């Protein structure tokens, strides 16, 4: 059994979803920055999980619940990284 933060998975899914329609850099560094900023503004949701698959499904289920706060946090994070990308060019 492992303890995982389900919020990480939710933020990952949300970030990918939003970025499909947003003109923002999608390099690894920027994606990580977006997830870090969003996660720092959201409460952790720890769950015990023996399988990665369960972890993934849990993320999907939680997304269908009240996720306005998560949407806002991810959108803010994307805007911050979009305006101030930290990647090396
Ligand atoms: Zn980038």
mmCIF file of N, CA and C and ligand atoms in Angstrom:
data_model
loop_
_atom_site.group_PDB
_atom_site.id
_atom_site.type_symbol
_atom_site.label_atom_id
_atom_site.label_comp_id
_atom_site.label_asym_id
_atom_site.label_seq_id
_atom_site.Cartn_x
_atom_site.Cartn_y
_atom_site.Cartn_z
ATOM 1 N N UNK A 1 0.832 -1.200 0.000
ATOM 2 C CA UNK A 1 0.000 0.000 0.000
ATOM 3 C C UNK A 1 0.869 1.254 0.000
ATOM 4 N N UNK A 2 0.415 2.224 -0.700
ATOM 5 C CA UNK A 2 1.142 3.487 -0.746
ATOM 6 C C UNK A 2 0.174 4.628 -0.469
ATOM 7 N N UNK A 3 0.703 5.653 0.137
ATOM 8 C CA UNK A 3 -0.110 6.848 0.370
ATOM 9 C C UNK A 3 0.186 7.824 -0.769
ATOM 10 N N UNK A 4 -0.853 8.221 -1.445
ATOM 11 C CA UNK A 4 -0.658 9.149 -2.560
ATOM 12 C C UNK A 4 -1.568 10.362 -2.403
ATOM 13 N N UNK A 5 -1.157 11.452 -2.987
ATOM 14 C CA UNK A 5 -1.967 12.666 -2.968
ATOM 15 C C UNK A 5 -2.816 12.693 -4.235
ATOM 16 N N UNK A 6 -4.101 12.381 -4.074
ATOM 17 C CA UNK A 6 -5.002 12.303 -5.232
ATOM 18 C C UNK A 6 -5.105 13.648 -5.936
ATOM 19 N N UNK A 7 -4.854 14.722 -5.213
ATOM 20 C CA UNK A 7 -4.931 16.056 -5.808
ATOM 21 C C UNK A 7 -3.916 16.206 -6.945
ATOM 22 N N UNK A 8 -2.780 15.524 -6.814
ATOM 23 C CA UNK A 8 -1.763 15.580 -7.875
ATOM 24 C C UNK A 8 -2.337 15.083 -9.190
ATOM 25 N N UNK A 9 -3.056 13.989 -9.118
ATOM 26 C CA UNK A 9 -3.641 13.395 -10.329
ATOM 27 C C UNK A 9 -4.719 14.302 -10.903
ATOM 28 N N UNK A 10 -5.527 14.861 -10.009
ATOM 29 C CA UNK A 10 -6.605 15.742 -10.452
ATOM 30 C C UNK A 10 -6.024 16.970 -11.160
ATOM 31 N N UNK A 11 -4.997 17.555 -10.546
ATOM 32 C CA UNK A 11 -4.364 18.745 -11.135
ATOM 33 C C UNK A 11 -3.728 18.396 -12.480
ATOM 34 N N UNK A 12 -3.145 17.218 -12.561
ATOM 35 C CA UNK A 12 -2.522 16.781 -13.814
ATOM 36 C C UNK A 12 -3.569 16.698 -14.930
ATOM 37 N N UNK A 13 -4.697 16.059 -14.621
ATOM 38 C CA UNK A 13 -5.762 15.900 -15.621
ATOM 39 C C UNK A 13 -6.326 17.260 -16.019
ATOM 40 N N UNK A 14 -6.579 18.100 -15.022
ATOM 41 C CA UNK A 14 -7.140 19.435 -15.280
ATOM 42 C C UNK A 14 -6.187 20.278 -16.123
ATOM 43 N N UNK A 15 -4.906 20.206 -15.804
ATOM 44 C CA UNK A 15 -3.912 21.007 -16.524
ATOM 45 C C UNK A 15 -3.909 20.629 -17.999
ATOM 46 N N UNK A 16 -3.880 19.335 -18.276
ATOM 47 C CA UNK A 16 -3.880 18.871 -19.667
ATOM 48 C C UNK A 16 -5.148 19.309 -20.391
ATOM 49 N N UNK A 17 -6.281 19.223 -19.671
ATOM 50 C CA UNK A 17 -7.575 19.597 -20.234
ATOM 51 C C UNK A 17 -7.586 21.077 -20.634
ATOM 52 N N UNK A 18 -7.173 21.936 -19.721
ATOM 53 C CA UNK A 18 -7.189 23.379 -19.971
ATOM 54 C C UNK A 18 -6.200 23.768 -21.057
ATOM 55 N N UNK A 19 -5.027 23.154 -21.038
ATOM 56 C CA UNK A 19 -3.971 23.559 -21.974
ATOM 57 C C UNK A 19 -4.319 23.252 -23.426
ATOM 58 N N UNK A 20 -5.269 22.343 -23.622
ATOM 59 C CA UNK A 20 -5.686 22.040 -24.996
ATOM 60 C C UNK A 20 -6.243 23.267 -25.690
ATOM 61 N N UNK A 21 -6.860 24.148 -24.910
ATOM 62 C CA UNK A 21 -7.507 25.339 -25.481
ATOM 63 C C UNK A 21 -6.777 26.632 -25.166
ATOM 64 N N UNK A 22 -5.594 26.537 -24.581
ATOM 65 C CA UNK A 22 -4.877 27.758 -24.197
ATOM 66 C C UNK A 22 -3.523 27.793 -24.887
ATOM 67 N N UNK A 23 -3.186 28.976 -25.382
ATOM 68 C CA UNK A 23 -1.911 29.154 -26.053
ATOM 69 C C UNK A 23 -0.829 29.433 -25.006
ATOM 70 N N UNK A 24 -0.321 28.369 -24.434
ATOM 71 C CA UNK A 24 0.691 28.476 -23.384
ATOM 72 C C UNK A 24 1.779 27.457 -23.675
ATOM 73 N N UNK A 25 3.011 27.759 -23.294
ATOM 74 C CA UNK A 25 4.103 26.809 -23.502
ATOM 75 C C UNK A 25 3.769 25.495 -22.786
ATOM 76 N N UNK A 26 4.026 24.376 -23.459
ATOM 77 C CA UNK A 26 3.692 23.075 -22.873
ATOM 78 C C UNK A 26 4.944 22.221 -22.669
ATOM 79 N N UNK A 27 6.070 22.869 -22.501
ATOM 80 C CA UNK A 27 7.294 22.095 -22.252
ATOM 81 C C UNK A 27 7.244 21.495 -20.845
ATOM 82 N N UNK A 28 8.108 20.536 -20.607
ATOM 83 C CA UNK A 28 8.084 19.810 -19.335
ATOM 84 C C UNK A 28 8.236 20.748 -18.134
ATOM 85 N N UNK A 29 9.157 21.701 -18.295
ATOM 86 C CA UNK A 29 9.428 22.652 -17.210
ATOM 87 C C UNK A 29 8.192 23.491 -16.885
ATOM 88 N N UNK A 30 7.515 23.973 -17.911
ATOM 89 C CA UNK A 30 6.331 24.798 -17.685
ATOM 90 C C UNK A 30 5.181 23.969 -17.111
ATOM 91 N N UNK A 31 5.021 22.744 -17.594
ATOM 92 C CA UNK A 31 3.967 21.873 -17.060
ATOM 93 C C UNK A 31 4.201 21.618 -15.580
ATOM 94 N N UNK A 32 5.452 21.384 -15.215
ATOM 95 C CA UNK A 32 5.764 21.140 -13.801
ATOM 96 C C UNK A 32 5.501 22.371 -12.960
ATOM 97 N N UNK A 33 5.865 23.528 -13.496
ATOM 98 C CA UNK A 33 5.632 24.772 -12.756
ATOM 99 C C UNK A 33 4.143 25.001 -12.523
ATOM 100 N N UNK A 34 3.342 24.754 -13.556
ATOM 101 C CA UNK A 34 1.887 24.933 -13.441
ATOM 102 C C UNK A 34 1.348 24.023 -12.333
ATOM 103 N N UNK A 35 1.755 22.764 -12.360
ATOM 104 C CA UNK A 35 1.256 21.810 -11.359
ATOM 105 C C UNK A 35 1.710 22.193 -9.954
ATOM 106 N N UNK A 36 2.946 22.643 -9.823
ATOM 107 C CA UNK A 36 3.462 23.045 -8.508
ATOM 108 C C UNK A 36 2.683 24.224 -7.945
ATOM 109 N N UNK A 37 2.482 25.233 -8.775
ATOM 110 C CA UNK A 37 1.776 26.436 -8.311
ATOM 111 C C UNK A 37 0.351 26.066 -7.914
ATOM 112 N N UNK A 38 -0.327 25.281 -8.756
ATOM 113 C CA UNK A 38 -1.712 24.889 -8.456
ATOM 114 C C UNK A 38 -1.777 24.063 -7.173
ATOM 115 N N UNK A 39 -0.871 23.095 -7.040
ATOM 116 C CA UNK A 39 -0.904 22.211 -5.868
ATOM 117 C C UNK A 39 -0.603 22.972 -4.575
ATOM 118 N N UNK A 40 0.239 23.997 -4.666
ATOM 119 C CA UNK A 40 0.557 24.787 -3.475
ATOM 120 C C UNK A 40 -0.642 25.586 -2.999
ATOM 121 N N UNK A 41 -1.617 25.767 -3.886
ATOM 122 C CA UNK A 41 -2.804 26.538 -3.520
ATOM 123 C C UNK A 41 -4.015 25.662 -3.240
ATOM 124 N N UNK A 42 -3.797 24.358 -3.223
ATOM 125 C CA UNK A 42 -4.917 23.434 -3.000
ATOM 126 C C UNK A 42 -4.613 22.517 -1.821
ATOM 127 N N UNK A 43 -5.654 22.092 -1.115
ATOM 128 C CA UNK A 43 -5.422 21.146 -0.015
ATOM 129 C C UNK A 43 -5.031 19.777 -0.567
ATOM 130 N N UNK A 44 -4.134 19.103 0.112
ATOM 131 C CA UNK A 44 -3.752 17.752 -0.311
ATOM 132 C C UNK A 44 -4.888 16.792 0.024
ATOM 133 N N UNK A 45 -5.073 15.805 -0.850
ATOM 134 C CA UNK A 45 -6.090 14.784 -0.577
ATOM 135 C C UNK A 45 -5.412 13.432 -0.605
ATOM 136 N N UNK A 46 -4.991 12.987 0.570
ATOM 137 C CA UNK A 46 -4.252 11.735 0.625
ATOM 138 C C UNK A 46 -5.183 10.533 0.663
ATOM 139 N N UNK A 47 -4.840 9.551 -0.140
ATOM 140 C CA UNK A 47 -5.602 8.314 -0.163
ATOM 141 C C UNK A 47 -4.604 7.165 -0.175
ATOM 142 N N UNK A 48 -5.027 6.027 0.356
ATOM 143 C CA UNK A 48 -4.144 4.875 0.268
ATOM 144 C C UNK A 48 -4.520 4.116 -0.987
ATOM 145 N N UNK A 49 -3.513 3.710 -1.705
ATOM 146 C CA UNK A 49 -3.757 3.061 -2.982
ATOM 147 C C UNK A 49 -2.734 1.972 -3.213
ATOM 148 N N UNK A 50 -3.200 0.809 -3.593
ATOM 149 C CA UNK A 50 -2.266 -0.273 -3.881
ATOM 150 C C UNK A 50 -1.958 -0.334 -5.366
ATOM 151 N N UNK A 51 -2.788 0.312 -6.163
ATOM 152 C CA UNK A 51 -2.597 0.278 -7.611
ATOM 153 C C UNK A 51 -2.652 1.666 -8.215
ATOM 154 N N UNK A 52 -1.815 1.894 -9.189
ATOM 155 C CA UNK A 52 -1.824 3.171 -9.886
ATOM 156 C C UNK A 52 -3.139 3.391 -10.587
ATOM 157 N N UNK A 53 -3.731 2.310 -11.028
ATOM 158 C CA UNK A 53 -4.992 2.382 -11.759
ATOM 159 C C UNK A 53 -6.100 2.963 -10.890
ATOM 160 N N UNK A 54 -6.125 2.517 -9.650
ATOM 161 C CA UNK A 54 -7.119 3.006 -8.700
ATOM 162 C C UNK A 54 -6.934 4.503 -8.492
ATOM 163 N N UNK A 55 -5.687 4.895 -8.361
ATOM 164 C CA UNK A 55 -5.310 6.289 -8.163
ATOM 165 C C UNK A 55 -5.858 7.130 -9.309
ATOM 166 N N UNK A 56 -5.683 6.642 -10.516
ATOM 167 C CA UNK A 56 -6.127 7.344 -11.705
ATOM 168 C C UNK A 56 -7.642 7.468 -11.745
ATOM 169 N N UNK A 57 -8.335 6.378 -11.409
ATOM 170 C CA UNK A 57 -9.791 6.366 -11.439
ATOM 171 C C UNK A 57 -10.352 7.313 -10.388
ATOM 172 N N UNK A 58 -9.686 7.345 -9.246
ATOM 173 C CA UNK A 58 -10.111 8.213 -8.163
ATOM 174 C C UNK A 58 -10.062 9.671 -8.609
ATOM 175 N N UNK A 59 -9.009 10.003 -9.355
ATOM 176 C CA UNK A 59 -8.885 11.358 -9.874
ATOM 177 C C UNK A 59 -10.066 11.709 -10.738
ATOM 178 N N UNK A 60 -10.450 10.777 -11.609
ATOM 179 C CA UNK A 60 -11.588 10.999 -12.513
ATOM 180 C C UNK A 60 -12.881 11.201 -11.726
ATOM 181 N N UNK A 61 -13.080 10.392 -10.694
ATOM 182 C CA UNK A 61 -14.298 10.490 -9.888
ATOM 183 C C UNK A 61 -14.351 11.840 -9.179
ATOM 184 N N UNK A 62 -13.213 12.248 -8.611
ATOM 185 C CA UNK A 62 -13.189 13.485 -7.835
ATOM 186 C C UNK A 62 -13.374 14.712 -8.721
ATOM 187 N N UNK A 63 -12.963 14.609 -9.972
ATOM 188 C CA UNK A 63 -13.127 15.727 -10.904
ATOM 189 C C UNK A 63 -14.603 16.019 -11.124
ATOM 190 N N UNK A 64 -15.433 14.971 -11.058
ATOM 191 C CA UNK A 64 -16.863 15.164 -11.295
ATOM 192 C C UNK A 64 -17.555 15.815 -10.103
ATOM 193 N N UNK A 65 -16.884 15.808 -8.957
ATOM 194 C CA UNK A 65 -17.473 16.436 -7.782
ATOM 195 C C UNK A 65 -17.183 17.934 -7.804
ATOM 196 N N UNK A 66 -17.300 18.572 -6.686
ATOM 197 C CA UNK A 66 -17.134 20.021 -6.634
ATOM 198 C C UNK A 66 -15.679 20.435 -6.865
ATOM 199 N N UNK A 67 -15.404 20.899 -8.061
ATOM 200 C CA UNK A 67 -14.007 21.180 -8.390
ATOM 201 C C UNK A 67 -13.774 22.612 -8.844
ATOM 202 N N UNK A 68 -14.673 23.513 -8.485
ATOM 203 C CA UNK A 68 -14.503 24.903 -8.911
ATOM 204 C C UNK A 68 -13.187 25.469 -8.376
ATOM 205 N N UNK A 69 -12.879 25.165 -7.134
ATOM 206 C CA UNK A 69 -11.630 25.653 -6.541
ATOM 207 C C UNK A 69 -10.422 25.147 -7.315
ATOM 208 N N UNK A 70 -10.510 23.898 -7.747
ATOM 209 C CA UNK A 70 -9.399 23.300 -8.481
ATOM 210 C C UNK A 70 -9.263 23.974 -9.842
ATOM 211 N N UNK A 71 -10.395 24.201 -10.506
ATOM 212 C CA UNK A 71 -10.380 24.893 -11.799
ATOM 213 C C UNK A 71 -9.692 26.257 -11.668
ATOM 214 N N UNK A 72 -10.080 26.994 -10.635
ATOM 215 C CA UNK A 72 -9.535 28.339 -10.423
ATOM 216 C C UNK A 72 -8.029 28.254 -10.156
ATOM 217 N N UNK A 73 -7.625 27.336 -9.313
ATOM 218 C CA UNK A 73 -6.202 27.203 -8.980
ATOM 219 C C UNK A 73 -5.370 26.840 -10.206
ATOM 220 N N UNK A 74 -5.887 25.931 -11.029
ATOM 221 C CA UNK A 74 -5.153 25.515 -12.230
ATOM 222 C C UNK A 74 -5.103 26.654 -13.246
ATOM 223 N N UNK A 75 -6.222 27.352 -13.419
ATOM 224 C CA UNK A 75 -6.254 28.469 -14.364
ATOM 225 C C UNK A 75 -5.281 29.568 -13.940
ATOM 226 N N UNK A 76 -5.265 29.890 -12.654
ATOM 227 C CA UNK A 76 -4.336 30.903 -12.145
ATOM 228 C C UNK A 76 -2.900 30.483 -12.395
ATOM 229 N N UNK A 77 -2.614 29.214 -12.139
ATOM 230 C CA UNK A 77 -1.251 28.696 -12.318
ATOM 231 C C UNK A 77 -0.839 28.796 -13.786
ATOM 232 N N UNK A 78 -1.755 28.455 -14.686
ATOM 233 C CA UNK A 78 -1.451 28.528 -16.118
ATOM 234 C C UNK A 78 -1.158 29.974 -16.507
ATOM 235 N N UNK A 79 -1.970 30.907 -16.000
ATOM 236 C CA UNK A 79 -1.760 32.318 -16.330
ATOM 237 C C UNK A 79 -0.410 32.824 -15.839
ATOM 238 N N UNK A 80 -0.028 32.402 -14.636
ATOM 239 C CA UNK A 80 1.265 32.831 -14.068
ATOM 240 C C UNK A 80 2.415 32.322 -14.940
ATOM 241 N N UNK A 81 2.362 31.036 -15.299
ATOM 242 C CA UNK A 81 3.443 30.443 -16.094
ATOM 243 C C UNK A 81 3.450 31.009 -17.521
ATOM 244 N N UNK A 82 2.262 31.296 -18.033
ATOM 245 C CA UNK A 82 2.148 31.853 -19.381
ATOM 246 C C UNK A 82 2.819 33.227 -19.444
ATOM 247 N N UNK A 83 2.581 34.040 -18.416
ATOM 248 C CA UNK A 83 3.154 35.393 -18.378
ATOM 249 C C UNK A 83 4.640 35.376 -18.027
ATOM 250 N N UNK A 84 5.016 34.448 -17.163
ATOM 251 C CA UNK A 84 6.407 34.403 -16.687
ATOM 252 C C UNK A 84 6.977 32.987 -16.780
ATOM 253 N N UNK A 85 7.194 32.499 -17.995
ATOM 254 C CA UNK A 85 7.753 31.145 -18.112
ATOM 255 C C UNK A 85 9.164 31.085 -17.534
ATOM 256 N N UNK A 86 9.493 29.968 -16.895
ATOM 257 C CA UNK A 86 10.809 29.857 -16.251
ATOM 258 C C UNK A 86 11.738 28.913 -16.994
ATOM 259 N N UNK A 87 11.304 28.479 -18.197
ATOM 260 C CA UNK A 87 12.160 27.561 -18.940
ATOM 261 C C UNK A 87 13.366 28.290 -19.527
ATOM 262 N N UNK A 88 14.404 27.557 -19.851
ATOM 263 C CA UNK A 88 15.605 28.139 -20.470
ATOM 264 C C UNK A 88 15.476 28.033 -21.978
ATOM 265 N N UNK A 89 15.645 29.152 -22.619
ATOM 266 C CA UNK A 89 15.563 29.122 -24.081
ATOM 267 C C UNK A 89 16.893 29.516 -24.703
HETATM 268 ZN ZN1 LIG B 1 8.128 26.190 -21.396
#
